[in-house]
Short mmCIF file of C-alpha atoms in Angstrom, two decimals:
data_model
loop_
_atom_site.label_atom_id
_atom_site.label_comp_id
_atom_site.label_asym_id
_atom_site.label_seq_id
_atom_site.Cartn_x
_atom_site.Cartn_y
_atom_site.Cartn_z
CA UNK A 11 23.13 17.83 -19.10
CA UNK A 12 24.68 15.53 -16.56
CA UNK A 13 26.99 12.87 -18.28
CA UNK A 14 29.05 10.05 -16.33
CA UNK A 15 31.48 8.25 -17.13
CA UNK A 16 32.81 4.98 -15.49
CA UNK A 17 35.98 2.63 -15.64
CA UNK A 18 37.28 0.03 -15.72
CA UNK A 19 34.83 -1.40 -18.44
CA UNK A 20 35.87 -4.72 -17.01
CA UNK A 21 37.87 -5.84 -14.10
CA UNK A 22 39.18 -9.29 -13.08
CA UNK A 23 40.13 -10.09 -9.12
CA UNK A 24 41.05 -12.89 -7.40
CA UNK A 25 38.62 -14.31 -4.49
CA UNK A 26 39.17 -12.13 -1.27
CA UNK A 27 41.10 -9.50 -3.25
CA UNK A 28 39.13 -5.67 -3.30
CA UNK A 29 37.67 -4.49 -6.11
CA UNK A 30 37.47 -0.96 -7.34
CA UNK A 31 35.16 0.83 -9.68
CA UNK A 32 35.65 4.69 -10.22
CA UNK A 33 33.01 7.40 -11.79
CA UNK A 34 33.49 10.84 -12.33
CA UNK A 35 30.58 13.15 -13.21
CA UNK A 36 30.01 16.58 -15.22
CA UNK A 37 27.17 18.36 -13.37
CA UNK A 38 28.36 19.92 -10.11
CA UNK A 39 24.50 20.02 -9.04
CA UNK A 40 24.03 16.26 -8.62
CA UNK A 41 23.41 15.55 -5.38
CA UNK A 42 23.09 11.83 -5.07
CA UNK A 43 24.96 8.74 -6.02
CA UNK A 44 23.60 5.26 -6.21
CA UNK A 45 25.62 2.15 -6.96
CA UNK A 46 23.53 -0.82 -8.84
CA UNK A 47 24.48 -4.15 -9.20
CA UNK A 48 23.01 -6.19 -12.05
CA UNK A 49 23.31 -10.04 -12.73
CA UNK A 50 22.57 -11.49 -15.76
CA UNK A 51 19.48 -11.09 -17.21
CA UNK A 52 18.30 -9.30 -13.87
CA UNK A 53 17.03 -5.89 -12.94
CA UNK A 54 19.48 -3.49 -11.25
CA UNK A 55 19.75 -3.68 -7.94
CA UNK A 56 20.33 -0.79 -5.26
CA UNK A 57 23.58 -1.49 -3.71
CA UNK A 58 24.59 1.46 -1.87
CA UNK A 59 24.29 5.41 -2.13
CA UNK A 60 25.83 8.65 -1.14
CA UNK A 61 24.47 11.87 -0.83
CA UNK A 62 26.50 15.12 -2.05
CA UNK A 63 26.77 16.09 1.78
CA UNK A 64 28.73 12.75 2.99
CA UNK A 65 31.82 11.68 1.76
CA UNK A 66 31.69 8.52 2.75
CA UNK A 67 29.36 5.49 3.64
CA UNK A 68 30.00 1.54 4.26
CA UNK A 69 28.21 -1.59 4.68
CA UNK A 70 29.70 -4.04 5.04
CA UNK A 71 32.23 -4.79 2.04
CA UNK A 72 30.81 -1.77 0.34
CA UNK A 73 32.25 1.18 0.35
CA UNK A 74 31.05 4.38 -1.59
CA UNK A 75 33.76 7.81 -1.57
CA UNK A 76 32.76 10.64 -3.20
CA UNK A 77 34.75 13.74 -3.73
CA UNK A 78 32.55 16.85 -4.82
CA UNK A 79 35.32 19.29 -5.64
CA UNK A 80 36.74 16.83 -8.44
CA UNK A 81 33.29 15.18 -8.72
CA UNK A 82 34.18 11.63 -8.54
CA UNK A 83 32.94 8.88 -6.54
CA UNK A 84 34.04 5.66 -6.33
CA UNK A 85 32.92 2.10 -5.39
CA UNK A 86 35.18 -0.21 -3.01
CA UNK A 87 34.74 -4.21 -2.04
CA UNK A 88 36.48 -5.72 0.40
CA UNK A 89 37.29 -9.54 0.38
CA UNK A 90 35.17 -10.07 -3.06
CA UNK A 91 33.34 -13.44 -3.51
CA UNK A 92 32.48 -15.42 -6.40
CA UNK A 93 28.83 -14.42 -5.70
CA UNK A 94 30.26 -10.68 -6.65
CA UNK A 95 30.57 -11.23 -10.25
CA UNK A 96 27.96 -8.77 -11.85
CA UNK A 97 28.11 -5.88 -13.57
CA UNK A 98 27.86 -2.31 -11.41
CA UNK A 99 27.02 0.90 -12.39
CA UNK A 100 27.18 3.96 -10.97
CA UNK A 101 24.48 6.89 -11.44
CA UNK A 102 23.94 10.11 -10.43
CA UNK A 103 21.16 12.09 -10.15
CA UNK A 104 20.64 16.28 -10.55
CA UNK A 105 18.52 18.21 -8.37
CA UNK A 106 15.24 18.67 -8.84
CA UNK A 107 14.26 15.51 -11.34
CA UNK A 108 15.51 12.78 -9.38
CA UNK A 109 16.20 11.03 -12.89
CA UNK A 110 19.14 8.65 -13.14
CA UNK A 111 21.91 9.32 -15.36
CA UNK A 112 23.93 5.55 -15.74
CA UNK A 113 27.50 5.14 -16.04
CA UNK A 114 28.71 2.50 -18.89
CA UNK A 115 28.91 0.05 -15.81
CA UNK A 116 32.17 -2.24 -15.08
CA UNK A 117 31.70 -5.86 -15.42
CA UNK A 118 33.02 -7.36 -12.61
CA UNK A 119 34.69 -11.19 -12.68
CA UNK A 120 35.86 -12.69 -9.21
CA UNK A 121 38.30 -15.86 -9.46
CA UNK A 122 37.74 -18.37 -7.15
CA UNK B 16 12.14 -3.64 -1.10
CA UNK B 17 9.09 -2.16 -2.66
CA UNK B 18 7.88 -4.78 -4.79
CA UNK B 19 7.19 -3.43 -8.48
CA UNK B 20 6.31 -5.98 -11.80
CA UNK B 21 6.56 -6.09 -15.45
CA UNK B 22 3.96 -7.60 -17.76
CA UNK B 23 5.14 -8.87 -20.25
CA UNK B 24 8.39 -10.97 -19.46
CA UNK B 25 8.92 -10.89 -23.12
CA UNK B 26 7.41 -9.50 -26.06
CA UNK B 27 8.15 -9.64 -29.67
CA UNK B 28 7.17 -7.79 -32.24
CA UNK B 29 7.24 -7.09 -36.36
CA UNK B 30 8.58 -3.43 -36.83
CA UNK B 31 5.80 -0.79 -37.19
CA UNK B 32 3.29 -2.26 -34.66
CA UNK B 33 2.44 -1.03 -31.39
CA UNK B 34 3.58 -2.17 -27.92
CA UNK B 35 2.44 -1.76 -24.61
CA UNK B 36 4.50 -2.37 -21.64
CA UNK B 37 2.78 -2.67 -18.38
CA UNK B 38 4.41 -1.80 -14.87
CA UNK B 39 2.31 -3.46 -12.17
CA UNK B 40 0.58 -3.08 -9.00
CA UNK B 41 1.89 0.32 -7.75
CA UNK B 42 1.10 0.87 -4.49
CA UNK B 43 1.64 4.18 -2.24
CA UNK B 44 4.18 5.64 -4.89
CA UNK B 45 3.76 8.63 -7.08
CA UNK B 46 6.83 8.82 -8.59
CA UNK B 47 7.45 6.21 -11.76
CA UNK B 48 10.38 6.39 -14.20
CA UNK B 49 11.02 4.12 -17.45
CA UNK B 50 14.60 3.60 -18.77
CA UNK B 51 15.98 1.16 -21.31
CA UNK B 52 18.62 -0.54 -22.28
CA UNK B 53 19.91 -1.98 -24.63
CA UNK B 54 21.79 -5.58 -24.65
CA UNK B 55 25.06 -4.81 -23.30
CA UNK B 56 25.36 -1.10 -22.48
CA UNK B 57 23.95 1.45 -20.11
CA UNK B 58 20.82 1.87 -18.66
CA UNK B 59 19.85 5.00 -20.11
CA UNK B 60 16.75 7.17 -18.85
CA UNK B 61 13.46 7.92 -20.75
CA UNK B 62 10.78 10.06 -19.19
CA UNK B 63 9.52 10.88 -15.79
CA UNK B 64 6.00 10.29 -14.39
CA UNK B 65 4.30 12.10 -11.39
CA UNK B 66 0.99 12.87 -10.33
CA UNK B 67 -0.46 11.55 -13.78
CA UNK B 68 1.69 13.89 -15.70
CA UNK B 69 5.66 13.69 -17.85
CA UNK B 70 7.80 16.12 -15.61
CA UNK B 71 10.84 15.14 -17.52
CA UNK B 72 11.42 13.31 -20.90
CA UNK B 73 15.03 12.41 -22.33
CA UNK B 74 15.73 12.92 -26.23
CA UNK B 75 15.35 9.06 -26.83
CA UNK B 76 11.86 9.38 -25.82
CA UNK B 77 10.08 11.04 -29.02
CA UNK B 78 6.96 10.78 -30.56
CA UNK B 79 6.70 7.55 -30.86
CA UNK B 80 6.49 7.16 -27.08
CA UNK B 81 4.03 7.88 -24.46
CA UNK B 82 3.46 6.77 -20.71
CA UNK B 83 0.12 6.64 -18.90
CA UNK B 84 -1.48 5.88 -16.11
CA UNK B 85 -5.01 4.70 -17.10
CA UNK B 86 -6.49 3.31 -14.24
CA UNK B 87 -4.70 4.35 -11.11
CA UNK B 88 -2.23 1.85 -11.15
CA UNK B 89 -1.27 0.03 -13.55
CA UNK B 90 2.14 2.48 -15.28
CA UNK B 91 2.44 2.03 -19.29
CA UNK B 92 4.79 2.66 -22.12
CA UNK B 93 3.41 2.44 -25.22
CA UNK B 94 5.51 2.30 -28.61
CA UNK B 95 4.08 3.44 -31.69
CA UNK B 96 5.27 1.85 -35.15
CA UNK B 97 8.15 0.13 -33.45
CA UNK B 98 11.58 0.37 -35.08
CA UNK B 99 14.54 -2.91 -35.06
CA UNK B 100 16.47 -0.17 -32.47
CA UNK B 101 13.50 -0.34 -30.39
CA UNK B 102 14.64 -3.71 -29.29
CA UNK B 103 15.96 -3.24 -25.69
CA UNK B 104 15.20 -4.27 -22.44
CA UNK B 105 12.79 -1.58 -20.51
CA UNK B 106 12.63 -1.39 -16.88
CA UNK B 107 10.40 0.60 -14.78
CA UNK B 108 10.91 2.41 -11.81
CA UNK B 109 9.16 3.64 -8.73
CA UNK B 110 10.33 6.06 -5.76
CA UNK B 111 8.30 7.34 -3.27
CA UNK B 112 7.80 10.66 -1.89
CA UNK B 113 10.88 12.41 -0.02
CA UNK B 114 13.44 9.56 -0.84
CA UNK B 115 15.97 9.63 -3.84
CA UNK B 116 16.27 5.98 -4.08
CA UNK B 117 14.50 3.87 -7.08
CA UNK B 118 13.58 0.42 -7.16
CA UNK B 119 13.64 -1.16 -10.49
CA UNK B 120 11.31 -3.66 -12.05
CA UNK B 121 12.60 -6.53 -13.36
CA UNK B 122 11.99 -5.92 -16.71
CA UNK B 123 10.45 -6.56 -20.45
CA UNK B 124 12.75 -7.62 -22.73
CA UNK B 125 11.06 -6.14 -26.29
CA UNK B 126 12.55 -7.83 -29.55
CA UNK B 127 11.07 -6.03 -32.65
CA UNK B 128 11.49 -7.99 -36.04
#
Protein backbone atom coordinates (compact mmCIF):
# COMPACT_ATOMS: atom_id res chain seq x y z
CA UNK A 1 0.00 0.00 0.00
CA UNK A 2 0.75 3.68 -0.27
CA UNK A 3 3.38 4.79 2.41
CA UNK A 4 4.77 8.52 2.81
CA UNK A 5 7.29 9.71 4.25
CA UNK A 6 8.05 13.38 5.30
CA UNK A 7 11.09 15.56 6.57
CA UNK A 8 12.31 17.56 8.30
CA UNK A 9 10.66 16.12 11.56
CA UNK A 10 11.20 19.61 12.86
CA UNK A 11 12.31 22.83 11.40
CA UNK A 12 13.22 26.18 13.01
CA UNK A 13 13.04 29.70 10.80
CA UNK A 14 13.40 33.01 11.54
CA UNK A 15 10.23 35.49 11.06
CA UNK A 16 9.92 36.36 7.24
CA UNK A 17 12.38 33.59 6.31
CA UNK A 18 10.58 30.51 3.90
CA UNK A 19 9.97 27.44 5.15
CA UNK A 20 10.19 24.12 3.43
CA UNK A 21 8.64 20.77 4.07
CA UNK A 22 9.34 17.85 1.53
CA UNK A 23 7.29 14.34 1.05
CA UNK A 24 7.97 11.71 -1.18
CA UNK A 25 5.46 8.90 -1.78
CA UNK A 26 5.53 5.03 -2.84
CA UNK A 27 2.34 4.49 -4.88
CA UNK A 28 2.63 5.95 -8.39
CA UNK A 29 -1.37 5.81 -8.50
CA UNK A 30 -2.03 8.57 -5.96
CA UNK A 31 -3.52 11.18 -7.48
CA UNK A 32 -4.00 13.88 -4.93
CA UNK A 33 -2.00 15.73 -2.37
CA UNK A 34 -3.33 17.70 0.53
CA UNK A 35 -1.25 19.73 2.95
CA UNK A 36 -2.81 20.01 6.71
CA UNK A 37 -1.87 22.25 9.22
CA UNK A 38 -2.55 21.34 12.85
CA UNK A 39 -2.15 23.57 16.05
CA UNK A 40 -2.08 22.28 19.24
CA UNK A 41 -4.64 20.35 20.44
CA UNK A 42 -6.65 21.20 17.12
CA UNK A 43 -8.06 19.25 14.24
CA UNK A 44 -6.11 19.29 10.95
CA UNK A 45 -6.75 21.79 8.85
CA UNK A 46 -6.86 21.81 4.87
CA UNK A 47 -4.17 24.06 3.79
CA UNK A 48 -3.64 23.53 0.25
CA UNK A 49 -3.77 20.58 -2.40
CA UNK A 50 -2.50 19.38 -5.69
CA UNK A 51 -3.82 17.10 -8.00
CA UNK A 52 -1.47 14.46 -9.91
CA UNK A 53 -2.23 16.52 -13.20
CA UNK A 54 -0.74 20.07 -11.91
CA UNK A 55 2.54 20.60 -10.84
CA UNK A 56 2.08 23.43 -9.17
CA UNK A 57 -0.47 25.63 -7.16
CA UNK A 58 -0.10 28.90 -4.80
CA UNK A 59 -2.01 30.95 -2.49
CA UNK A 60 -0.73 33.21 -1.21
CA UNK A 61 2.50 32.16 0.89
CA UNK A 62 1.67 28.61 0.07
CA UNK A 63 3.12 26.90 -2.33
CA UNK A 64 2.56 23.11 -3.17
CA UNK A 65 5.23 21.34 -6.15
CA UNK A 66 4.77 18.05 -6.96
CA UNK A 67 6.90 15.99 -9.21
CA UNK A 68 5.15 12.64 -10.37
CA UNK A 69 8.09 10.98 -12.08
CA UNK A 70 10.16 11.01 -8.68
CA UNK A 71 6.89 11.22 -6.70
CA UNK A 72 7.62 13.96 -4.38
CA UNK A 73 5.82 16.98 -3.50
CA UNK A 74 6.75 19.55 -1.47
CA UNK A 75 5.34 22.42 0.69
CA UNK A 76 6.82 26.14 0.41
CA UNK A 77 6.05 29.45 2.75
CA UNK A 78 7.03 32.56 1.93
CA UNK A 79 7.72 35.34 4.58
CA UNK A 80 6.62 32.85 7.62
CA UNK A 81 4.90 34.45 10.69
CA UNK A 82 4.82 33.61 14.19
CA UNK A 83 1.14 32.64 13.63
CA UNK A 84 2.86 29.72 11.28
CA UNK A 85 4.13 27.65 14.03
CA UNK A 86 2.10 24.30 13.74
CA UNK A 87 2.78 21.15 12.75
CA UNK A 88 2.02 20.16 8.76
CA UNK A 89 1.55 17.10 7.22
CA UNK A 90 1.38 16.03 4.01
CA UNK A 91 -1.02 13.12 2.66
CA UNK A 92 -1.75 11.50 -0.26
CA UNK A 93 -4.46 9.75 -1.42
CA UNK A 94 -4.76 6.49 -4.11
CA UNK A 95 -7.35 6.24 -6.60
CA UNK A 96 -10.37 4.90 -6.06
CA UNK A 97 -10.70 5.11 -1.93
CA UNK A 98 -10.08 8.61 -1.46
CA UNK A 99 -8.50 7.52 2.03
CA UNK A 100 -5.66 9.60 3.43
CA UNK A 101 -2.37 8.18 3.93
CA UNK A 102 -0.41 10.93 6.59
CA UNK A 103 3.10 11.75 6.47
CA UNK A 104 4.98 11.83 10.07
CA UNK A 105 4.29 15.70 9.78
CA UNK A 106 7.18 18.47 10.40
CA UNK A 107 6.74 20.61 13.35
CA UNK A 108 7.21 23.88 12.35
CA UNK A 109 8.75 26.81 14.90
CA UNK A 110 8.90 30.51 13.48
CA UNK A 111 11.25 33.02 15.54
CA UNK A 112 10.03 36.22 15.93
CA UNK B 1 -15.94 24.92 5.59
CA UNK B 2 -18.41 22.16 6.07
CA UNK B 3 -19.05 22.21 9.60
CA UNK B 4 -18.68 18.58 11.19
CA UNK B 5 -18.68 17.82 15.39
CA UNK B 6 -17.44 15.41 17.85
CA UNK B 7 -19.35 14.27 20.93
CA UNK B 8 -17.56 13.66 23.30
CA UNK B 9 -14.69 16.34 23.75
CA UNK B 10 -13.19 13.85 26.03
CA UNK B 11 -13.80 10.52 27.23
CA UNK B 12 -12.12 8.26 29.59
CA UNK B 13 -12.31 4.99 30.12
CA UNK B 14 -11.11 1.65 32.33
CA UNK B 15 -9.61 -0.89 29.75
CA UNK B 16 -12.13 -3.54 28.54
CA UNK B 17 -15.27 -1.30 28.37
CA UNK B 18 -16.95 -0.05 25.45
CA UNK B 19 -16.83 3.40 23.78
CA UNK B 20 -18.81 5.18 21.48
CA UNK B 21 -17.65 8.11 19.61
CA UNK B 22 -20.20 10.22 17.95
CA UNK B 23 -19.58 12.41 14.71
CA UNK B 24 -22.37 14.98 14.50
CA UNK B 25 -24.88 16.57 12.41
CA UNK B 26 -23.89 15.38 8.88
CA UNK B 27 -25.54 17.12 6.45
CA UNK B 28 -25.56 16.53 2.45
CA UNK B 29 -22.36 14.23 2.71
CA UNK B 30 -22.11 10.56 2.06
CA UNK B 31 -18.73 10.03 2.40
CA UNK B 32 -17.33 9.74 6.30
CA UNK B 33 -13.84 8.54 7.28
CA UNK B 34 -12.39 7.96 10.97
CA UNK B 35 -8.60 8.16 11.62
CA UNK B 36 -6.63 8.36 14.84
CA UNK B 37 -3.86 9.41 16.27
CA UNK B 38 -2.02 9.03 18.65
CA UNK B 39 -0.27 11.88 20.97
CA UNK B 40 2.52 12.99 18.94
CA UNK B 41 2.66 11.08 15.65
CA UNK B 42 0.72 10.69 12.46
CA UNK B 43 -2.68 10.75 11.73
CA UNK B 44 -3.15 7.38 10.58
CA UNK B 45 -6.43 6.12 8.70
CA UNK B 46 -9.06 3.58 9.98
CA UNK B 47 -12.02 2.63 7.85
CA UNK B 48 -14.14 4.18 5.21
CA UNK B 49 -17.92 4.81 5.32
CA UNK B 50 -20.34 5.30 2.30
CA UNK B 51 -23.79 4.80 1.61
CA UNK B 52 -24.28 2.99 5.11
CA UNK B 53 -21.63 0.51 4.31
CA UNK B 54 -17.23 -0.01 5.19
CA UNK B 55 -15.74 0.35 1.56
CA UNK B 56 -12.31 0.33 3.03
CA UNK B 57 -10.87 -0.65 6.49
CA UNK B 58 -7.02 -0.26 7.48
CA UNK B 59 -5.28 -3.18 9.58
CA UNK B 60 -5.56 -1.03 12.85
CA UNK B 61 -9.19 -1.29 12.55
CA UNK B 62 -9.99 -5.04 13.77
CA UNK B 63 -12.58 -6.60 15.51
CA UNK B 64 -12.82 -4.65 18.11
CA UNK B 65 -14.05 -1.79 15.93
CA UNK B 66 -17.12 -0.98 14.09
CA UNK B 67 -18.72 2.27 12.50
CA UNK B 68 -22.42 2.91 11.97
CA UNK B 69 -24.74 5.04 10.95
CA UNK B 70 -27.89 4.40 13.07
CA UNK B 71 -30.13 7.03 12.45
CA UNK B 72 -29.23 8.88 9.31
CA UNK B 73 -26.90 11.09 10.73
CA UNK B 74 -25.36 10.87 13.48
CA UNK B 75 -21.56 8.71 12.25
CA UNK B 76 -20.19 6.30 15.19
CA UNK B 77 -17.14 4.39 16.21
CA UNK B 78 -17.63 2.08 18.66
CA UNK B 79 -14.68 0.26 20.65
CA UNK B 80 -15.19 -2.97 22.11
CA UNK B 81 -13.14 -4.04 25.36
CA UNK B 82 -10.88 -1.06 24.99
CA UNK B 83 -7.13 -1.64 25.30
CA UNK B 84 -4.36 1.25 27.17
CA UNK B 85 -3.14 1.59 23.12
CA UNK B 86 -6.57 2.53 22.38
CA UNK B 87 -5.84 5.84 23.91
CA UNK B 88 -5.55 8.31 20.95
CA UNK B 89 -7.19 11.12 19.68
CA UNK B 90 -9.98 10.12 16.85
CA UNK B 91 -11.11 12.48 14.34
CA UNK B 92 -13.79 12.11 11.87
CA UNK B 93 -14.08 13.05 8.50
CA UNK B 94 -16.56 13.98 5.86
CA UNK B 95 -16.20 14.64 1.93
CA UNK B 96 -18.81 15.07 -0.31
CA UNK B 97 -19.59 13.65 -3.55
CA UNK B 98 -17.10 14.41 -6.59
CA UNK B 99 -14.47 16.33 -4.42
CA UNK B 100 -11.22 14.74 -2.92
CA UNK B 101 -10.95 17.13 -0.15
CA UNK B 102 -11.88 16.11 3.68
CA UNK B 103 -12.81 18.21 6.41
CA UNK B 104 -11.88 16.99 9.76
CA UNK B 105 -13.75 17.12 13.01
CA UNK B 106 -12.22 18.44 15.74
CA UNK B 107 -11.88 15.56 17.63
CA UNK B 108 -12.35 13.07 20.84
CA UNK B 109 -9.54 12.69 22.74
CA UNK B 110 -10.16 8.84 24.31
CA UNK B 111 -7.88 8.04 27.44
CA UNK B 112 -8.42 4.34 28.44
CA UNK B 113 -7.12 3.40 32.04
Amino acid sequence: GENVEQHPSTLSVQEGDSAVIKCTYSDSASNYFPWYKQELGKRPQLIIDIRSNVGEKKDQRIAVTLNKTAKHFSLHITETQPEDSAVYFCAASPPGTYKYIFGTGTRLKVLA
Amino acid sequence: EPEVTQTPSHQVTQMGQEVILRCVPISNHLYFYWYRQILGQKVEFLVSFYNNEISEKSEIFDDQFSVERPDGSNFTLKIRSTKLEDSAMYFCAKRASGSNEQFFGPGTRLTVL
